[in-house]
mmCIF file with all atom_site columns, C-alpha atoms in Angstrom:
data_model
loop_
_atom_site.group_PDB
_atom_site.id
_atom_site.type_symbol
_atom_site.label_atom_id
_atom_site.label_alt_id
_atom_site.label_comp_id
_atom_site.label_asym_id
_atom_site.label_entity_id
_atom_site.label_seq_id
_atom_site.pdbx_PDB_ins_code
_atom_site.Cartn_x
_atom_site.Cartn_y
_atom_site.Cartn_z
_atom_site.occupancy
_atom_site.B_iso_or_equiv
_atom_site.pdbx_formal_charge
_atom_site.auth_seq_id
_atom_site.auth_comp_id
_atom_site.auth_asym_id
_atom_site.auth_atom_id
_atom_site.pdbx_PDB_model_num
ATOM 1   C CA . SER A 1 1   ? 63.457 23.601 26.542 1.00 0.00 ? 688 SER A CA 1
ATOM 2   C CA . SER A 1 2   ? 62.925 24.931 30.065 1.00 0.00 ? 689 SER A CA 1
ATOM 3   C CA . VAL A 1 3   ? 64.391 28.085 31.536 1.00 0.00 ? 690 VAL A CA 1
ATOM 4   C CA . THR A 1 4   ? 65.605 28.019 35.122 1.00 0.00 ? 691 THR A CA 1
ATOM 5   C CA . PHE A 1 5   ? 66.051 31.122 37.211 1.00 0.00 ? 692 PHE A CA 1
ATOM 6   C CA . THR A 1 6   ? 68.301 31.340 40.225 1.00 0.00 ? 693 THR A CA 1
ATOM 7   C CA . TRP A 1 7   ? 67.795 34.146 42.699 1.00 0.00 ? 694 TRP A CA 1
ATOM 8   C CA . PRO A 1 8   ? 70.992 36.142 43.279 1.00 0.00 ? 695 PRO A CA 1
ATOM 9   C CA . THR A 1 9   ? 72.286 35.879 46.827 1.00 0.00 ? 696 THR A CA 1
ATOM 10  C CA . LYS A 1 10  ? 74.668 38.812 46.567 1.00 0.00 ? 697 LYS A CA 1
ATOM 11  C CA . LEU A 1 11  ? 74.147 42.316 45.284 1.00 0.00 ? 698 LEU A CA 1
ATOM 12  C CA . ALA A 1 12  ? 77.013 44.269 43.770 1.00 0.00 ? 699 ALA A CA 1
ATOM 13  C CA . ALA A 1 13  ? 77.619 47.660 45.333 1.00 0.00 ? 700 ALA A CA 1
ATOM 14  C CA . LEU A 1 14  ? 79.089 50.754 43.766 1.00 0.00 ? 701 LEU A CA 1
ATOM 15  C CA . PRO A 1 15  ? 82.726 50.389 42.754 1.00 0.00 ? 702 PRO A CA 1
ATOM 16  C CA . SER A 1 16  ? 85.200 51.928 45.172 1.00 0.00 ? 703 SER A CA 1
ATOM 17  C CA . GLN A 1 17  ? 87.983 54.306 44.222 1.00 0.00 ? 704 GLN A CA 1
ATOM 18  C CA . GLY A 1 18  ? 90.637 51.583 44.273 1.00 0.00 ? 705 GLY A CA 1
ATOM 19  C CA . ALA A 1 19  ? 93.359 54.039 45.343 1.00 0.00 ? 706 ALA A CA 1
ATOM 20  C CA . ASN A 1 20  ? 93.647 52.647 48.864 1.00 0.00 ? 707 ASN A CA 1
ATOM 21  C CA . GLY A 1 21  ? 94.470 49.138 47.722 1.00 0.00 ? 708 GLY A CA 1
ATOM 22  C CA . TYR A 1 22  ? 90.911 47.879 48.122 1.00 0.00 ? 709 TYR A CA 1
ATOM 23  C CA . SER A 1 23  ? 89.266 45.811 45.438 1.00 0.00 ? 710 SER A CA 1
ATOM 24  C CA . THR A 1 24  ? 87.416 47.742 42.793 1.00 0.00 ? 711 THR A CA 1
ATOM 25  C CA . ARG A 1 25  ? 84.132 45.870 43.523 1.00 0.00 ? 712 ARG A CA 1
ATOM 26  C CA . LYS A 1 26  ? 82.428 45.382 46.855 1.00 0.00 ? 713 LYS A CA 1
ATOM 27  C CA . GLU A 1 27  ? 79.714 42.832 47.386 1.00 0.00 ? 714 GLU A CA 1
ATOM 28  C CA . ILE A 1 28  ? 76.954 43.106 49.961 1.00 0.00 ? 715 ILE A CA 1
ATOM 29  C CA . ASN A 1 29  ? 75.106 40.103 51.234 1.00 0.00 ? 716 ASN A CA 1
ATOM 30  C CA . LEU A 1 30  ? 71.517 41.280 50.954 1.00 0.00 ? 717 LEU A CA 1
ATOM 31  C CA . LEU A 1 31  ? 70.160 38.850 53.523 1.00 0.00 ? 718 LEU A CA 1
ATOM 32  C CA . LEU A 1 32  ? 72.660 39.968 56.166 1.00 0.00 ? 719 LEU A CA 1
ATOM 33  C CA . LEU A 1 33  ? 71.996 43.611 55.351 1.00 0.00 ? 720 LEU A CA 1
ATOM 34  C CA . ILE A 1 34  ? 68.260 43.201 55.908 1.00 0.00 ? 721 ILE A CA 1
ATOM 35  C CA . THR A 1 35  ? 68.834 41.100 59.031 1.00 0.00 ? 722 THR A CA 1
ATOM 36  C CA . TYR A 1 36  ? 71.146 43.711 60.581 1.00 0.00 ? 723 TYR A CA 1
ATOM 37  C CA . ASP A 1 37  ? 68.680 46.500 59.801 1.00 0.00 ? 724 ASP A CA 1
ATOM 38  C CA . VAL A 1 38  ? 65.787 44.659 61.431 1.00 0.00 ? 725 VAL A CA 1
ATOM 39  C CA . LEU A 1 39  ? 67.834 43.591 64.455 1.00 0.00 ? 726 LEU A CA 1
ATOM 40  C CA . GLY A 1 40  ? 69.197 47.101 64.866 1.00 0.00 ? 727 GLY A CA 1
ATOM 41  C CA . ALA A 1 41  ? 65.718 48.634 64.764 1.00 0.00 ? 728 ALA A CA 1
ATOM 42  C CA . LEU A 1 42  ? 64.446 46.100 67.303 1.00 0.00 ? 729 LEU A CA 1
ATOM 43  C CA . LEU A 1 43  ? 67.403 46.732 69.592 1.00 0.00 ? 730 LEU A CA 1
ATOM 44  C CA . VAL A 1 44  ? 66.975 50.518 69.463 1.00 0.00 ? 731 VAL A CA 1
ATOM 45  C CA . SER A 1 45  ? 63.223 50.197 70.090 1.00 0.00 ? 732 SER A CA 1
ATOM 46  C CA . ILE A 1 46  ? 63.610 47.838 73.041 1.00 0.00 ? 733 ILE A CA 1
ATOM 47  C CA . LEU A 1 47  ? 66.383 49.932 74.629 1.00 0.00 ? 734 LEU A CA 1
ATOM 48  C CA . THR A 1 48  ? 64.357 53.125 74.171 1.00 0.00 ? 735 THR A CA 1
ATOM 49  C CA . ILE A 1 49  ? 61.270 51.598 75.785 1.00 0.00 ? 736 ILE A CA 1
ATOM 50  C CA . LEU A 1 50  ? 63.293 50.227 78.723 1.00 0.00 ? 737 LEU A CA 1
ATOM 51  C CA . ILE A 1 51  ? 65.100 53.520 79.370 1.00 0.00 ? 738 ILE A CA 1
ATOM 52  C CA . VAL A 1 52  ? 61.917 55.591 79.135 1.00 0.00 ? 739 VAL A CA 1
ATOM 53  C CA . LEU A 1 53  ? 59.961 53.121 81.253 1.00 0.00 ? 740 LEU A CA 1
ATOM 54  C CA . VAL A 1 54  ? 62.561 53.243 84.030 1.00 0.00 ? 741 VAL A CA 1
ATOM 55  C CA . ALA A 1 55  ? 62.756 57.055 83.808 1.00 0.00 ? 742 ALA A CA 1
ATOM 56  C CA . GLY A 1 56  ? 58.970 57.306 84.111 1.00 0.00 ? 743 GLY A CA 1
ATOM 57  C CA . LEU A 1 57  ? 58.497 54.893 87.012 1.00 0.00 ? 744 LEU A CA 1
ATOM 58  C CA . PRO A 1 58  ? 57.812 57.730 89.477 1.00 0.00 ? 745 PRO A CA 1
ATOM 59  C CA . LEU A 1 59  ? 54.874 58.776 87.282 1.00 0.00 ? 746 LEU A CA 1
ATOM 60  C CA . ARG A 1 60  ? 53.350 55.358 87.651 1.00 0.00 ? 747 ARG A CA 1
ATOM 61  C CA . LEU A 1 61  ? 54.308 54.436 91.221 1.00 0.00 ? 748 LEU A CA 1
ATOM 62  C CA . ILE A 1 62  ? 53.960 57.672 93.217 1.00 0.00 ? 749 ILE A CA 1
ATOM 63  C CA . THR A 1 63  ? 50.284 58.572 93.495 1.00 0.00 ? 750 THR A CA 1
ATOM 64  C CA . LYS A 1 64  ? 50.736 62.345 93.895 1.00 0.00 ? 751 LYS A CA 1
ATOM 65  C CA . ILE A 1 65  ? 52.944 62.591 90.816 1.00 0.00 ? 752 ILE A CA 1
ATOM 66  C CA . ASN A 1 66  ? 50.601 60.311 88.855 1.00 0.00 ? 753 ASN A CA 1
ATOM 67  C CA . LEU A 1 67  ? 47.561 62.442 89.679 1.00 0.00 ? 754 LEU A CA 1
ATOM 68  C CA . TRP A 1 68  ? 49.475 65.621 88.870 1.00 0.00 ? 755 TRP A CA 1
ATOM 69  C CA . TRP A 1 69  ? 50.593 64.180 85.496 1.00 0.00 ? 756 TRP A CA 1
ATOM 70  C CA . ARG A 1 70  ? 47.028 63.164 84.650 1.00 0.00 ? 757 ARG A CA 1
ATOM 71  C CA . ARG A 1 71  ? 45.645 66.592 85.606 1.00 0.00 ? 758 ARG A CA 1
ATOM 72  C CA . HIS A 1 72  ? 48.066 68.297 83.228 1.00 0.00 ? 759 HIS A CA 1
ATOM 73  C CA . PRO A 1 73  ? 47.603 66.519 79.883 1.00 0.00 ? 760 PRO A CA 1
ATOM 74  C CA . TRP A 1 74  ? 49.219 69.355 78.000 1.00 0.00 ? 761 TRP A CA 1
ATOM 75  C CA . LEU A 1 75  ? 52.597 68.253 79.420 1.00 0.00 ? 762 LEU A CA 1
ATOM 76  C CA . TRP A 1 76  ? 52.825 65.041 77.431 1.00 0.00 ? 763 TRP A CA 1
ATOM 77  C CA . VAL A 1 77  ? 51.287 66.712 74.352 1.00 0.00 ? 764 VAL A CA 1
ATOM 78  C CA . GLY A 1 78  ? 53.842 69.502 74.628 1.00 0.00 ? 765 GLY A CA 1
ATOM 79  C CA . GLY A 1 79  ? 56.643 67.000 75.169 1.00 0.00 ? 766 GLY A CA 1
ATOM 80  C CA . PHE A 1 80  ? 55.513 65.115 72.080 1.00 0.00 ? 767 PHE A CA 1
ATOM 81  C CA . PHE A 1 81  ? 55.587 68.218 69.879 1.00 0.00 ? 768 PHE A CA 1
ATOM 82  C CA . VAL A 1 82  ? 58.850 69.540 71.332 1.00 0.00 ? 769 VAL A CA 1
ATOM 83  C CA . GLY A 1 83  ? 60.461 66.136 70.741 1.00 0.00 ? 770 GLY A CA 1
ATOM 84  C CA . LEU A 1 84  ? 59.134 66.062 67.194 1.00 0.00 ? 771 LEU A CA 1
ATOM 85  C CA . LEU A 1 85  ? 60.420 69.587 66.530 1.00 0.00 ? 772 LEU A CA 1
ATOM 86  C CA . LEU A 1 86  ? 63.834 68.696 67.941 1.00 0.00 ? 773 LEU A CA 1
ATOM 87  C CA . LEU A 1 87  ? 64.017 65.695 65.613 1.00 0.00 ? 774 LEU A CA 1
ATOM 88  C CA . ILE A 1 88  ? 63.069 67.856 62.639 1.00 0.00 ? 775 ILE A CA 1
ATOM 89  C CA . PHE A 1 89  ? 65.491 70.667 63.545 1.00 0.00 ? 776 PHE A CA 1
ATOM 90  C CA . ALA A 1 90  ? 68.322 68.180 64.106 1.00 0.00 ? 777 ALA A CA 1
ATOM 91  C CA . TRP A 1 91  ? 68.287 67.574 60.327 1.00 0.00 ? 778 TRP A CA 1
ATOM 92  C CA . HIS A 1 92  ? 68.116 71.295 59.443 1.00 0.00 ? 779 HIS A CA 1
ATOM 93  C CA . GLY A 1 93  ? 71.164 72.656 57.649 1.00 0.00 ? 780 GLY A CA 1
ATOM 94  C CA . HIS A 1 94  ? 71.933 75.138 60.423 1.00 0.00 ? 781 HIS A CA 1
ATOM 95  C CA . PHE A 1 95  ? 72.257 72.428 63.092 1.00 0.00 ? 782 PHE A CA 1
ATOM 96  C CA . SER A 1 96  ? 73.435 69.410 61.059 1.00 0.00 ? 783 SER A CA 1
ATOM 97  C CA . THR A 1 97  ? 76.872 68.747 59.619 1.00 0.00 ? 784 THR A CA 1
ATOM 98  C CA . SER A 1 98  ? 77.877 67.168 56.344 1.00 0.00 ? 785 SER A CA 1
ATOM 99  C CA . MET A 1 99  ? 80.904 65.134 55.408 1.00 0.00 ? 786 MET A CA 1
ATOM 100 C CA . PRO A 1 100 ? 82.127 63.671 52.116 1.00 0.00 ? 787 PRO A CA 1
ATOM 101 C CA . ILE A 1 101 ? 81.756 59.979 51.314 1.00 0.00 ? 788 ILE A CA 1
ATOM 102 C CA . ASP A 1 102 ? 84.415 57.925 49.488 1.00 0.00 ? 789 ASP A CA 1
ATOM 103 C CA . VAL A 1 103 ? 82.228 57.397 46.432 1.00 0.00 ? 790 VAL A CA 1
ATOM 104 C CA . GLY A 1 104 ? 82.255 60.505 44.265 1.00 0.00 ? 791 GLY A CA 1
ATOM 105 C CA . PRO A 1 105 ? 81.226 64.041 45.186 1.00 0.00 ? 792 PRO A CA 1
ATOM 106 C CA . VAL A 1 106 ? 78.462 62.931 47.557 1.00 0.00 ? 793 VAL A CA 1
ATOM 107 C CA . GLN A 1 107 ? 77.933 64.636 50.911 1.00 0.00 ? 794 GLN A CA 1
ATOM 108 C CA . ARG A 1 108 ? 76.411 62.753 53.826 1.00 0.00 ? 795 ARG A CA 1
ATOM 109 C CA . VAL A 1 109 ? 74.237 64.834 56.166 1.00 0.00 ? 796 VAL A CA 1
ATOM 110 C CA . ILE A 1 110 ? 74.682 64.008 59.838 1.00 0.00 ? 797 ILE A CA 1
ATOM 111 C CA . PRO A 1 111 ? 72.016 65.330 62.210 1.00 0.00 ? 798 PRO A CA 1
ATOM 112 C CA . ASN A 1 112 ? 72.856 67.132 65.421 1.00 0.00 ? 799 ASN A CA 1
ATOM 113 C CA . LYS A 1 113 ? 73.436 64.296 67.901 1.00 0.00 ? 800 LYS A CA 1
ATOM 114 C CA . LEU A 1 114 ? 72.286 66.092 71.044 1.00 0.00 ? 801 LEU A CA 1
ATOM 115 C CA . MET A 1 115 ? 69.096 67.450 69.474 1.00 0.00 ? 802 MET A CA 1
ATOM 116 C CA . SER A 1 116 ? 68.178 64.146 67.868 1.00 0.00 ? 803 SER A CA 1
ATOM 117 C CA . ARG A 1 117 ? 68.758 62.115 71.038 1.00 0.00 ? 804 ARG A CA 1
ATOM 118 C CA . VAL A 1 118 ? 66.880 64.523 73.305 1.00 0.00 ? 805 VAL A CA 1
ATOM 119 C CA . GLY A 1 119 ? 64.055 64.739 70.774 1.00 0.00 ? 806 GLY A CA 1
ATOM 120 C CA . TRP A 1 120 ? 63.902 60.953 70.426 1.00 0.00 ? 807 TRP A CA 1
ATOM 121 C CA . PHE A 1 121 ? 63.656 60.356 74.163 1.00 0.00 ? 808 PHE A CA 1
ATOM 122 C CA . MET A 1 122 ? 61.176 63.217 74.731 1.00 0.00 ? 809 MET A CA 1
ATOM 123 C CA . LEU A 1 123 ? 58.944 61.809 72.007 1.00 0.00 ? 810 LEU A CA 1
ATOM 124 C CA . ALA A 1 124 ? 59.213 58.289 73.410 1.00 0.00 ? 811 ALA A CA 1
ATOM 125 C CA . PHE A 1 125 ? 58.635 59.420 77.011 1.00 0.00 ? 812 PHE A CA 1
ATOM 126 C CA . SER A 1 126 ? 55.594 61.462 76.053 1.00 0.00 ? 813 SER A CA 1
ATOM 127 C CA . LEU A 1 127 ? 54.036 58.631 74.063 1.00 0.00 ? 814 LEU A CA 1
ATOM 128 C CA . LEU A 1 128 ? 54.771 55.932 76.625 1.00 0.00 ? 815 LEU A CA 1
ATOM 129 C CA . HIS A 1 129 ? 53.446 57.943 79.552 1.00 0.00 ? 816 HIS A CA 1
ATOM 130 C CA . SER A 1 130 ? 50.408 59.468 77.902 1.00 0.00 ? 817 SER A CA 1
ATOM 131 C CA . TYR A 1 131 ? 46.970 58.744 79.217 1.00 0.00 ? 818 TYR A CA 1
ATOM 132 C CA . ILE A 1 132 ? 45.191 59.438 75.994 1.00 0.00 ? 819 ILE A CA 1
ATOM 133 C CA . ARG A 1 133 ? 41.579 58.747 76.925 1.00 0.00 ? 820 ARG A CA 1
ATOM 134 C CA . GLY A 1 134 ? 41.618 60.742 80.157 1.00 0.00 ? 821 GLY A CA 1
ATOM 135 C CA . ALA A 1 135 ? 43.651 63.507 78.559 1.00 0.00 ? 822 ALA A CA 1
ATOM 136 C CA . TYR A 1 136 ? 41.298 63.655 75.593 1.00 0.00 ? 823 TYR A CA 1
ATOM 137 C CA . ASP A 1 137 ? 38.256 63.916 77.855 1.00 0.00 ? 824 ASP A CA 1
ATOM 138 C CA . GLN A 1 138 ? 39.839 66.653 79.964 1.00 0.00 ? 825 GLN A CA 1
ATOM 139 C CA . PHE A 1 139 ? 41.000 68.576 76.917 1.00 0.00 ? 826 PHE A CA 1
ATOM 140 C CA . MET A 1 140 ? 37.594 68.466 75.229 1.00 0.00 ? 827 MET A CA 1
ATOM 141 C CA . ASN A 1 141 ? 35.791 69.381 78.457 1.00 0.00 ? 828 ASN A CA 1
ATOM 142 C CA . SER A 1 142 ? 38.077 72.368 78.975 1.00 0.00 ? 829 SER A CA 1
ATOM 143 C CA . ILE A 1 143 ? 37.475 73.615 75.431 1.00 0.00 ? 830 ILE A CA 1
ATOM 144 C CA . PHE A 1 144 ? 33.740 72.993 75.278 1.00 0.00 ? 831 PHE A CA 1
ATOM 145 C CA . ARG A 1 145 ? 32.699 73.868 78.857 1.00 0.00 ? 832 ARG A CA 1
ATOM 146 C CA . SER A 1 146 ? 29.947 76.068 77.577 1.00 0.00 ? 833 SER A CA 1
ATOM 147 C CA . TRP A 1 147 ? 28.307 73.086 75.869 1.00 0.00 ? 834 TRP A CA 1
ATOM 148 C CA . GLU A 1 148 ? 27.890 71.184 79.144 1.00 0.00 ? 835 GLU A CA 1
ATOM 149 C CA . SER A 1 149 ? 25.417 73.605 80.702 1.00 0.00 ? 836 SER A CA 1
#
């Protein structure tokens, strides 16, 4: 006798409270859930890159600003770390808020919107407009000047 296995197409979620007239069982289509997550991540990434690219066009098109940006590599490094710190602090208990969820005594932590958005765009701007090789050479030459002579 052979055993056949069929892959489940739906995944049962946690039961709801049922007090609001909703059914006591919710079903989630796993394929749609994964598809929406991937499409959402792609959309956020593409929009972030487009916004940061347009905001940084003067860095790339105006020669004086471009040369100034390249001569000061600590600006994009500082912007990277400030953006990263803002993202981390946005989740800190002092800046974030929490709200109850329908299912049991669970609290959902919501990060500070302003801090997380500013941190996200600072991080993206710094990474997209970094000139890593030139900045690395300048940084190492400024630290180890005594080794050159």
